[in-house]
Tab-separated table of C-alpha atoms and ligand atoms in Angstrom:
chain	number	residue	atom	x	y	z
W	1	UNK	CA	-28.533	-107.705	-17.221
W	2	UNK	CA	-31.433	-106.796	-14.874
W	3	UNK	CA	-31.713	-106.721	-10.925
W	4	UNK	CA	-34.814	-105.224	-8.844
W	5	UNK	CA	-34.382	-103.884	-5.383
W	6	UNK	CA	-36.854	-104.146	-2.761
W	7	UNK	CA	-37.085	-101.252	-0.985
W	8	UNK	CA	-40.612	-101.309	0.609
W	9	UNK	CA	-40.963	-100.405	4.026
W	10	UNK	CA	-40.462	-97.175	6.230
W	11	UNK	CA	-37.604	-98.614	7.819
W	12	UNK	CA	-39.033	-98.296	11.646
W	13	UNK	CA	-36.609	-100.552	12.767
W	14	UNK	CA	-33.833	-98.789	12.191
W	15	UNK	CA	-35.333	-95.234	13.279
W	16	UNK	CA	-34.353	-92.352	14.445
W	17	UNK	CA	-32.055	-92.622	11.223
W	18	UNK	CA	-34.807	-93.210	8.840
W	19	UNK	CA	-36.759	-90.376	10.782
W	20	UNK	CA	-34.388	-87.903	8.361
W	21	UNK	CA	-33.419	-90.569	5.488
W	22	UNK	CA	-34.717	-93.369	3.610
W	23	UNK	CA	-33.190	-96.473	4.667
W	24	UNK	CA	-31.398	-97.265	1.552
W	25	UNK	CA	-29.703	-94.009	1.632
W	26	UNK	CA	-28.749	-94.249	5.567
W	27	UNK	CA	-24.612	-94.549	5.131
W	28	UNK	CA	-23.093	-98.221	5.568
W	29	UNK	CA	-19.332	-97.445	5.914
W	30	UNK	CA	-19.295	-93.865	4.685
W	31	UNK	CA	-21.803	-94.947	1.550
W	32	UNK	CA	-25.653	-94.893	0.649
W	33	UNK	CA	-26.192	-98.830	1.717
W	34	UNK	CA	-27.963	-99.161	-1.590
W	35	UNK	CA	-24.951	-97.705	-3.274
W	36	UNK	CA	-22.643	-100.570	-2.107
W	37	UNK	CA	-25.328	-102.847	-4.174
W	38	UNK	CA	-25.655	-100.951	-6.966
W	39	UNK	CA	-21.489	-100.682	-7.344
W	40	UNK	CA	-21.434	-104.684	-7.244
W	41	UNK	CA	-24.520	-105.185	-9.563
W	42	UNK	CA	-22.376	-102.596	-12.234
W	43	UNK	CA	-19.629	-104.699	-11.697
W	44	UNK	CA	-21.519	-107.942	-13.014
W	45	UNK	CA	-22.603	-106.383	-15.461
W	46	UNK	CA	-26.215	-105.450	-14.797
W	47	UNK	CA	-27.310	-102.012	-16.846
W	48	UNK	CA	-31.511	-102.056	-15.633
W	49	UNK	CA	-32.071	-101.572	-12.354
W	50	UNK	CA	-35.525	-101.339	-10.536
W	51	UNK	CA	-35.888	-99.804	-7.503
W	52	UNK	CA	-39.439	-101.090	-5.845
W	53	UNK	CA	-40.945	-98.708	-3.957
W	54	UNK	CA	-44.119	-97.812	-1.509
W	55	UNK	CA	-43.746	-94.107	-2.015
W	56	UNK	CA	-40.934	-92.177	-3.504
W	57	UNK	CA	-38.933	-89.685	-1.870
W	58	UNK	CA	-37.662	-87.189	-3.767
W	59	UNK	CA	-34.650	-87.504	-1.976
W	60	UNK	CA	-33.745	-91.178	-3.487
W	61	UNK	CA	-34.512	-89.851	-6.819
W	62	UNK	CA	-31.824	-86.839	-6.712
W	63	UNK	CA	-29.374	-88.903	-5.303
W	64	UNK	CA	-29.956	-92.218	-7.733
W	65	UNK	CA	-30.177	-89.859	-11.004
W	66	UNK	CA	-26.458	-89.106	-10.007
W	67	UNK	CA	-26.088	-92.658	-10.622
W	68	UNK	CA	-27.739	-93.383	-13.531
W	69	UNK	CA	-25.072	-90.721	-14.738
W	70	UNK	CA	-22.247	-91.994	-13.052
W	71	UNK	CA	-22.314	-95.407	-13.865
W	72	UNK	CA	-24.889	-95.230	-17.262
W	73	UNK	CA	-27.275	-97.449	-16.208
W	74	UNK	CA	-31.099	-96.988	-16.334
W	75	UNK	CA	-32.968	-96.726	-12.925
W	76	UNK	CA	-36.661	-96.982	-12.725
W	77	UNK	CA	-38.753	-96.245	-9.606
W	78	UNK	CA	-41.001	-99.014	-9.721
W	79	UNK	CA	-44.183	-97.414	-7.274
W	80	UNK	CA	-46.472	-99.350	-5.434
W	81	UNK	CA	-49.862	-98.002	-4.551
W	82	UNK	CA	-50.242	-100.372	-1.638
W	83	UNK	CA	-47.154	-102.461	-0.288
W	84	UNK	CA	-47.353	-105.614	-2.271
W	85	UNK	CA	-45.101	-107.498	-0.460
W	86	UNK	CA	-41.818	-108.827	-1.666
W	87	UNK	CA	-43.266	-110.559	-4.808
W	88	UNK	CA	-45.896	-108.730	-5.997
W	89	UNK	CA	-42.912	-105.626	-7.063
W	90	UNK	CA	-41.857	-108.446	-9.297
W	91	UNK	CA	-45.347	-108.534	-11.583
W	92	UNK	CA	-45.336	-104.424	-11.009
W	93	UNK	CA	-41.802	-104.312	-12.682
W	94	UNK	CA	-42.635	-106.862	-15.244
W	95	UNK	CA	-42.416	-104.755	-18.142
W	96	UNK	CA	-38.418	-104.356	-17.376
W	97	UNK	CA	-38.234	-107.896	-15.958
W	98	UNK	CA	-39.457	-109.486	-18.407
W	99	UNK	CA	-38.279	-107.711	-21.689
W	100	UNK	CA	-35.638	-110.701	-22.597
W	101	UNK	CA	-34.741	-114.232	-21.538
W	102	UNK	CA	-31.924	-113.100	-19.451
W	103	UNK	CA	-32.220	-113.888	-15.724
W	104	UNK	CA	-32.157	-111.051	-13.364
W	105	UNK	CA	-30.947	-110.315	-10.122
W	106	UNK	CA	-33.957	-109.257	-6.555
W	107	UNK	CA	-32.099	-108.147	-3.564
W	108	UNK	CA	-33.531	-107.631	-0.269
W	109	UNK	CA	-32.222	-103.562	0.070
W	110	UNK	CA	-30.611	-104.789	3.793
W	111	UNK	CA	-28.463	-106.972	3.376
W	112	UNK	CA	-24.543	-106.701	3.200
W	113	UNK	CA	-21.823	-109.488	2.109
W	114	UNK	CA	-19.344	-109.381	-0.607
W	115	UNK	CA	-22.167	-109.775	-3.579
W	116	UNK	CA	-20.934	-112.981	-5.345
W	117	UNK	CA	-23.514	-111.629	-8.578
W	118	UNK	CA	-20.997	-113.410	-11.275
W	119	UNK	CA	-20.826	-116.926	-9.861
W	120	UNK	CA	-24.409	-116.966	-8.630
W	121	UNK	CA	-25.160	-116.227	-12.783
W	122	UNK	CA	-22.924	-118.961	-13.713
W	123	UNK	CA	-24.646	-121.114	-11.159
W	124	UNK	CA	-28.024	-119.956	-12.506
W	125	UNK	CA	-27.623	-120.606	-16.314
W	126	UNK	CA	-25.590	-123.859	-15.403
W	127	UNK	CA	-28.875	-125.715	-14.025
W	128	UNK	CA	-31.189	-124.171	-15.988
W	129	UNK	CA	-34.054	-123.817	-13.150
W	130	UNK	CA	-35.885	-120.874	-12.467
W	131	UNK	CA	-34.692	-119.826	-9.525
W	132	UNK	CA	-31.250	-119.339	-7.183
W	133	UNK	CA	-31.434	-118.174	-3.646
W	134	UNK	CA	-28.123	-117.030	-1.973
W	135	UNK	CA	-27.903	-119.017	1.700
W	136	UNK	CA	-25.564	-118.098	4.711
W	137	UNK	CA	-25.638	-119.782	7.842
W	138	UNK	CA	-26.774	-118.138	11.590
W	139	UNK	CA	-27.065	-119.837	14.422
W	140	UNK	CA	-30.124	-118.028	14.916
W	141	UNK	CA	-32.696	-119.108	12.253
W	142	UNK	CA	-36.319	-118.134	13.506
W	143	UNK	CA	-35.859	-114.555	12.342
W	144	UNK	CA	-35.358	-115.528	8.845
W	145	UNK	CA	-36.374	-117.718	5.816
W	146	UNK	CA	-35.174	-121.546	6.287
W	147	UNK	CA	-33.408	-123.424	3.275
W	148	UNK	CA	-34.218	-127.248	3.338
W	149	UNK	CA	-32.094	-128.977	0.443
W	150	UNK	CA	-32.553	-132.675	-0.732
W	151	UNK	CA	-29.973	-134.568	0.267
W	152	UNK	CA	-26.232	-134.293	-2.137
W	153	UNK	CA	-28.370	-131.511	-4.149
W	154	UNK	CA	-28.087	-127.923	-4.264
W	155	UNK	CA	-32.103	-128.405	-5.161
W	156	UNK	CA	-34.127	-127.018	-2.248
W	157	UNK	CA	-36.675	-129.058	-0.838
W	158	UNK	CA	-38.814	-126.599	1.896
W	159	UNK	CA	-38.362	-123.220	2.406
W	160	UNK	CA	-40.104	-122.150	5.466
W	161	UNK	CA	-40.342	-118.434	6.345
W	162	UNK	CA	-39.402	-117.408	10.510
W	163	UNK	CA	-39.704	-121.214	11.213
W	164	UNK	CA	-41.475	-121.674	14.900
W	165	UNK	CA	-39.775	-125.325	15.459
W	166	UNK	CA	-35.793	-125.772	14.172
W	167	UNK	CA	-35.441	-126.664	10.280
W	168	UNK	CA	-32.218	-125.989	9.746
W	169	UNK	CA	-29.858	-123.499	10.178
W	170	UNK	CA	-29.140	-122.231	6.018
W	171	UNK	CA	-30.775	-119.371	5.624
W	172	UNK	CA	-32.030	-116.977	2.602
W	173	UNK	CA	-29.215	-114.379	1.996
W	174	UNK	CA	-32.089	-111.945	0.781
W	175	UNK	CA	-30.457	-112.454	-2.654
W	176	UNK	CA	-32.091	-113.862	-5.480
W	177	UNK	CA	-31.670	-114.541	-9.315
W	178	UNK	CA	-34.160	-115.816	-11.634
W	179	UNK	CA	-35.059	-116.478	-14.990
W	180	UNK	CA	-38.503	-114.270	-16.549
W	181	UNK	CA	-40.690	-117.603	-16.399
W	182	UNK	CA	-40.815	-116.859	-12.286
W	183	UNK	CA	-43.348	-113.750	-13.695
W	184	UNK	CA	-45.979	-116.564	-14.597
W	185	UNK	CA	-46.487	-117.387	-11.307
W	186	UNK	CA	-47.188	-114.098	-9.793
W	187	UNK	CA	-50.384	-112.182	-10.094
W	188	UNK	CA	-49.941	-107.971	-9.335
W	189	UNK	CA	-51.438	-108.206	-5.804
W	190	UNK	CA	-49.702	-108.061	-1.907
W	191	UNK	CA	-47.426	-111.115	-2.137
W	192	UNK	CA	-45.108	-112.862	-0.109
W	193	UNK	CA	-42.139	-114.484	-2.249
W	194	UNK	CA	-40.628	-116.240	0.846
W	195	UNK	CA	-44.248	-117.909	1.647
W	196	UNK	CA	-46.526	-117.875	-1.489
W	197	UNK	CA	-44.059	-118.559	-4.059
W	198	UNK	CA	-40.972	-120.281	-2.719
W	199	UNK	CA	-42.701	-123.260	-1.188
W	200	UNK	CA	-44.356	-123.665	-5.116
W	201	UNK	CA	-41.372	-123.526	-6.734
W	202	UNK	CA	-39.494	-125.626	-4.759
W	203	UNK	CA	-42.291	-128.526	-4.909
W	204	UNK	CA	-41.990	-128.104	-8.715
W	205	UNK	CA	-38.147	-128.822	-8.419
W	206	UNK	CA	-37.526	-125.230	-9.658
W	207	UNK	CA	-35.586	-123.354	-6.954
W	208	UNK	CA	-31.946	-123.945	-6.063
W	209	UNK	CA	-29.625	-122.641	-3.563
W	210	UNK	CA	-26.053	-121.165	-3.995
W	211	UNK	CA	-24.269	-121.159	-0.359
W	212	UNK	CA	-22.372	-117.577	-0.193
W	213	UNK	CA	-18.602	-117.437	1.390
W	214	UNK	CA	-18.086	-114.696	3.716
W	215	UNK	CA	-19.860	-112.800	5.973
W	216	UNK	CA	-23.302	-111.519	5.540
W	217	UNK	CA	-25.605	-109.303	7.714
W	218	UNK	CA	-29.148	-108.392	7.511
W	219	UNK	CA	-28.491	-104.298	8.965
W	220	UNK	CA	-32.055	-103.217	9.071
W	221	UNK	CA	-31.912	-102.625	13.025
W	222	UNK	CA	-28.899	-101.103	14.812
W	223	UNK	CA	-28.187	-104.129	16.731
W	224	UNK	CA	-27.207	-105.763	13.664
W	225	UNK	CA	-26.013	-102.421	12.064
W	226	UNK	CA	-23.243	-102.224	14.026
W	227	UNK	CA	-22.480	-105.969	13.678
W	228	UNK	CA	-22.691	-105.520	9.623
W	229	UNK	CA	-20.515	-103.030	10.266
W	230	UNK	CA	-17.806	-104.798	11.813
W	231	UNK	CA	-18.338	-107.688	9.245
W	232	UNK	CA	-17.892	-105.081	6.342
W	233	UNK	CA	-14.707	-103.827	7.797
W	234	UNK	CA	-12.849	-106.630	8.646
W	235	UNK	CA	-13.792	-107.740	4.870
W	236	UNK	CA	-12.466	-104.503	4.057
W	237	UNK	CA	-8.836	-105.600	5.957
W	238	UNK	CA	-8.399	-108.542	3.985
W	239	UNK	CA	-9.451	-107.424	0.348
W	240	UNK	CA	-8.489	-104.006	0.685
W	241	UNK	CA	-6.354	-102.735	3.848
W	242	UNK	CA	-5.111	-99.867	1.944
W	243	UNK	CA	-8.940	-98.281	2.324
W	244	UNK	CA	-8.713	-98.463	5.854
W	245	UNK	CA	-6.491	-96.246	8.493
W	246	UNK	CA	-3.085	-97.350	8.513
W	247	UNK	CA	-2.078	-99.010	11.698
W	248	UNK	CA	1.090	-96.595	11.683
W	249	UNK	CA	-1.802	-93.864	12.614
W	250	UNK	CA	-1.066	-92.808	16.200
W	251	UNK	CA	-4.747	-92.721	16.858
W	252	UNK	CA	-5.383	-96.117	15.672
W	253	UNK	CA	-6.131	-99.044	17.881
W	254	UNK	CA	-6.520	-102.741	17.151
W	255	UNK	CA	-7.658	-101.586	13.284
W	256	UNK	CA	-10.534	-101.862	11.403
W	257	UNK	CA	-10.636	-98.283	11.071
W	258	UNK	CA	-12.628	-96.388	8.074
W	259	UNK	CA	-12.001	-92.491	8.159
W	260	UNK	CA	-13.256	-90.591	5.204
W	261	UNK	CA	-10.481	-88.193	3.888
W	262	UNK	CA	-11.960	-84.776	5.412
W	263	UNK	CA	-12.476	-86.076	8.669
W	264	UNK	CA	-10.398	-83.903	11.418
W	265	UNK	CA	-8.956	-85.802	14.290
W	266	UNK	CA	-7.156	-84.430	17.044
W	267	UNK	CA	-4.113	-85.203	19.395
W	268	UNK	CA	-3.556	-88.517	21.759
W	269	UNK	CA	-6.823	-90.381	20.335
W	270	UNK	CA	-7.575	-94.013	20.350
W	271	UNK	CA	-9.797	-95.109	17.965
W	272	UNK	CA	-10.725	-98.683	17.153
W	273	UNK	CA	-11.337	-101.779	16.716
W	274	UNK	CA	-14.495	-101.517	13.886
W	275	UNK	CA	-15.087	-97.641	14.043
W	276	UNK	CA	-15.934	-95.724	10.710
W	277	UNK	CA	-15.880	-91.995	10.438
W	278	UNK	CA	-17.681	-89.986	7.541
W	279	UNK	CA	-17.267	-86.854	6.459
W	280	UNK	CA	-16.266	-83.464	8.408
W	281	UNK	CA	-16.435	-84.977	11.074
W	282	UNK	CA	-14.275	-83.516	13.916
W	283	UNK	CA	-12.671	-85.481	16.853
W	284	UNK	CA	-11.488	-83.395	19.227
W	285	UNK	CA	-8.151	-84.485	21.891
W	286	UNK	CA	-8.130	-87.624	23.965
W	287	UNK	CA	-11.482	-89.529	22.414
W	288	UNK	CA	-11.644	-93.108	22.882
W	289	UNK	CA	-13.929	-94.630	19.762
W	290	UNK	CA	-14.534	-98.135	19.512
W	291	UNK	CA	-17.363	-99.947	17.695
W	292	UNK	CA	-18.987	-96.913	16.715
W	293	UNK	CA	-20.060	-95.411	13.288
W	294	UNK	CA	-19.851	-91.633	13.119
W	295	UNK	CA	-21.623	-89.954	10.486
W	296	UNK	CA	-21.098	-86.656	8.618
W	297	UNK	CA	-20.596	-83.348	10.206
W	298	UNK	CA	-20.670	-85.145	13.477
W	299	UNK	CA	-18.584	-83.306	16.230
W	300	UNK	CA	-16.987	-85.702	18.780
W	301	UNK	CA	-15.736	-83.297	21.872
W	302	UNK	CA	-12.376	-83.354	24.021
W	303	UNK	CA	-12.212	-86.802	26.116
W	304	UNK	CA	-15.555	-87.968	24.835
W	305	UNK	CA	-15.982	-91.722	25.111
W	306	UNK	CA	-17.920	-93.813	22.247
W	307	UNK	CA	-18.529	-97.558	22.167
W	308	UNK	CA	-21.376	-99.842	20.355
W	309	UNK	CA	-23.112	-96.360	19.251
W	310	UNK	CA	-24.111	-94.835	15.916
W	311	UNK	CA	-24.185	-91.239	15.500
W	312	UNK	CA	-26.001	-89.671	13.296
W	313	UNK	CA	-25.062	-86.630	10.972
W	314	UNK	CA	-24.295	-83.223	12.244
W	315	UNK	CA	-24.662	-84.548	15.929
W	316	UNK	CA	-22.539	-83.237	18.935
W	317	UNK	CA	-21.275	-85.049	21.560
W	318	UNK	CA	-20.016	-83.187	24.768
W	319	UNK	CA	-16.827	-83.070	26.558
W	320	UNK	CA	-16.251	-86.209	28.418
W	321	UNK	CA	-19.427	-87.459	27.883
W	322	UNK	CA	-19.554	-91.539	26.975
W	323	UNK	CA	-22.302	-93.171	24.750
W	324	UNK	CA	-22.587	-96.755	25.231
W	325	UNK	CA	-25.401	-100.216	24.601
W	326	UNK	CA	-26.406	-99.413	21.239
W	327	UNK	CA	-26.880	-95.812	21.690
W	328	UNK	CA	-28.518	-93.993	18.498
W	329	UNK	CA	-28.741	-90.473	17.551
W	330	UNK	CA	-30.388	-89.152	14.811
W	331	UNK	CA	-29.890	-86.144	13.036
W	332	UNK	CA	-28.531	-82.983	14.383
W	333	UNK	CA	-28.623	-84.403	17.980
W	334	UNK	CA	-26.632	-82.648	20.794
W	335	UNK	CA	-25.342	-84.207	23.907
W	336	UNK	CA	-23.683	-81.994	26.385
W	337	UNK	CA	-20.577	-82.565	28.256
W	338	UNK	CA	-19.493	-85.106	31.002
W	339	UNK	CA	-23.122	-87.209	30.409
W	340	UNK	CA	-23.164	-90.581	30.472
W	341	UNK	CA	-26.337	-92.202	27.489
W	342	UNK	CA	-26.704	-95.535	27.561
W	343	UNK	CA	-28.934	-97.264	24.886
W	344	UNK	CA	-30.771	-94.442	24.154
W	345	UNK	CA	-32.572	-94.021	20.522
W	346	UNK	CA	-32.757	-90.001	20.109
W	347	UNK	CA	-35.171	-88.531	17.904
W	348	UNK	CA	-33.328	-86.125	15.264
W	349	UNK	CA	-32.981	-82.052	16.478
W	350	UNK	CA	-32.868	-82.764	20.197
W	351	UNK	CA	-30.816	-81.886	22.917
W	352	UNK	CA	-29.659	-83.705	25.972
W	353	UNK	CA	-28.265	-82.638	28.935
W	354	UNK	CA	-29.468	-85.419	31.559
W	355	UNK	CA	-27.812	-88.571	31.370
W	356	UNK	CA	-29.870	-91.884	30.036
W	357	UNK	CA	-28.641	-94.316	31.859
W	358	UNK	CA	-31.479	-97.021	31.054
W	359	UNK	CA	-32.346	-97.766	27.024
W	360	UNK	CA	-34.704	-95.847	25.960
W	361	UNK	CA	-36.423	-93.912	23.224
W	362	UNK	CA	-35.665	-90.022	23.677
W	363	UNK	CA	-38.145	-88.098	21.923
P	401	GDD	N1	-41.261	-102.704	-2.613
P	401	GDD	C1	-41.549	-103.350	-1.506
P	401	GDD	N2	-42.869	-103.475	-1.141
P	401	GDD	N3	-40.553	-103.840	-0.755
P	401	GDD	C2	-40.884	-104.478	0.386
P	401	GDD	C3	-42.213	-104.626	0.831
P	401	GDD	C4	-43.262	-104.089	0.007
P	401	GDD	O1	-44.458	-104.172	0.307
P	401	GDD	N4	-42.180	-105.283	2.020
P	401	GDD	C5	-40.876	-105.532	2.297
P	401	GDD	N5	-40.083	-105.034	1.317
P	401	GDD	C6	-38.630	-105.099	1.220
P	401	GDD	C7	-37.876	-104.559	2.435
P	401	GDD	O2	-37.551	-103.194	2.262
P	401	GDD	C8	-36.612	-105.405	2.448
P	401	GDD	O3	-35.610	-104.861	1.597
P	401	GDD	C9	-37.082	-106.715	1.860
P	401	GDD	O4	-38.289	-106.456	1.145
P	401	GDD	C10	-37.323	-107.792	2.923
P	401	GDD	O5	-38.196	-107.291	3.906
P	401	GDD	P1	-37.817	-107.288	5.458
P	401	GDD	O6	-38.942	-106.679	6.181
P	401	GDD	O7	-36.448	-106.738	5.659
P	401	GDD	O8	-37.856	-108.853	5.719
P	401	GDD	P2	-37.036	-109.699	6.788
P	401	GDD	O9	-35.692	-109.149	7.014
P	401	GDD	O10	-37.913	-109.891	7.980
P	401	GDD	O11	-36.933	-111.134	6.039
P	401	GDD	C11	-36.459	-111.217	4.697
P	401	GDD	O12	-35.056	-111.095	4.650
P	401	GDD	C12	-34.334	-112.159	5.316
P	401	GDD	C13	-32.847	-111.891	5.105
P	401	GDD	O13	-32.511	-110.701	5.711
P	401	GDD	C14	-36.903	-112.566	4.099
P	401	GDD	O14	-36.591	-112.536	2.723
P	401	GDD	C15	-36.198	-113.739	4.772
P	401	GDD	O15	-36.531	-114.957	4.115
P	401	GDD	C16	-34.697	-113.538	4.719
P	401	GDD	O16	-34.024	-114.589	5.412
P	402	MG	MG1	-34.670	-107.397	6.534
């Protein structure tokens, strides 16, 4: 099988990370984001994947050779000369797309849930339209694309992109499959799917939806980040605890704890609920870490206090110091000791040695 992934974008809204790293390789839960969709798309079977870019880093392309090898699937960086929106990747990549009958998989590169790929294929073939969006439900529709189904049908009726007025509250998952026959209706220009090509299918009866179980997070700001994050773990609890700190861990509190094996932590810690900690990092004595993602080579200082916060790799954070309100750091960022940062968004390779006690950026 086939998927493309939409990876457009410079990923402003969830700088300073993307000031050092392209958004699909910033780490969700100790892994490349875009690795925890390529993983689930191997697991259904899919051996073609496209990766639709605006530019190409050659970052991404070291890191996604690996797993071509890894997993022996084909990867093709699909290259856009100007944006072309989140349809017109589909006519760039139709070559791939549309080299059989078999339906293929588009994700939106943000998005985390537990990828129900299989059943959304069964779903697909077994109504024989052209197209299957994935819906979850938010109470908070306007920043998304609105699913409208006729009534006792899984058959959509409207689908209205960041609805002003209140349509509903189903919502497009940012997860799509569709048969090759979608290509005819898409020239190679800047395209929206959600309004150019949606709203035709659906008035030609063509487009169903398929209502995911679970969570499911859009994680392409910190806000939401962090929320994915807990999402992700306490999916993680239920499927598989064994991947997660042991509760018998005297450091760990309330759960929900992710600590990648080489990770040093020291003596009368509390850390959790929702906390994830990658690689070399080192916690010194007495931390408190709660809602917090930690990233590699990150050094976490006697007494330091961390809450709603993401800290990016090989960052520093001073004795007794405490990060709170969605506090970011990118890169190699250094706070010194006994500060307090609140809400701050720090530009990679600075230090700090004032508190922040209003959110900010922090160039
Ligand atoms: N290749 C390419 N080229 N990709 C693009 C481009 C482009 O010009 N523009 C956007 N993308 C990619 C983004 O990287 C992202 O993975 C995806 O397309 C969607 O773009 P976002 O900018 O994240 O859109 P959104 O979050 O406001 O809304 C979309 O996602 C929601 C779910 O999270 C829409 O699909 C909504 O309908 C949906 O509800
Ligand atoms: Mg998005």
């Amino acid at each position: 099988m086939k998927a493309l992934i939409l990876v457009g974008g410079f990923g402003t809204r969830l700088r300073p990370l993307t000031l050092s790293v392209p958004k699909p390789l910033v780490d969700f839960a100790n892994k490349p984001m875009i690795l925890h969709q390529i993983e689930a798309l191997v697991k259904a079977g899919v051996t073609d994947i496209v990766l639709a870019v605006n530019y190409k880093p050659e970052v991404m392309v070291a890191v996604l050779k690996k797993y071509e090898v890894k997993f022996g699937i084909t990867i093709t960086f699909s290259v856009e000369k100007e944006p072309l929106g989140t349809a017109g990747p589909l006519a760039l990549a139709r070559e791939v797309l549309g080299k059989d009958d078999s339906p293929f998989f588009v994700l939106n590169a943000d998005v985390t849930c537990e990828y129900p790929f299989e059943k959304m294929r069964d779903f697909h073939i077994g109504h024989g339209n052209e197209g299957t969006i994935l819906a979850t439900k938010v109470e908070e529709p306007s920043k998304y694309g609105v699913i409208v189904t006729q009534s006792n049908s899984t058959r959509i009726e409207r689908f209205v992109e960041k609805p002003v007025e209140f349509v509903g509250n189903r919502i497009n998952a940012g997860i799509y499959i569709f048969s090759p026959s979608i290509l005819d209706r898409i020239e190679l220009r800047p395209t929206s799917i959600e309004k150019e090509i949606f709203p035709k299918m659906a008035s030609d009866q063509q487009l169903h939806t398929f209502d995911l179980d679970g969570f499911w997070m859009d994680v392409g700001q910190p806000k939401d980040f962090l929320t994915g994050t807990c999402l992700y773990l306490s999916s993680v609890a239920k499927r598989n605890p064994e991947l997660l700190a042991p509760a018998s861990e005297e450091y760990v509190n309330g759960g929900n704890v992710l600590v990648d094996p080489s990770a040093r932590i020291g003596k009368g810690c509390k850390i959790g609920p929702n906390v994830t900690i990658g690689p070399n990092v080192v916690i010194g004595d007495g931390v408190r870490l709660q809602r917090c993602v930690l990233m590699e080579a990150t050094h976490v200082k006697d007494y330091a206090w961390i809450k709603n916060s993401i800290v990016g790799w090989h960052s520093s954070i001073g004795r007794w110091s405490r990060l709170d309100g969605v506090t970011v750091l990118g890169d190699d960022v250094h706070i010194g000791h006994e500060l307090y940062i609140n809400g701050a968004s720090v530009l990679p390779h600075k230090s700090i040695n004032t508190n922040v006690c209003e959110p900010g950026i922090v160039m």
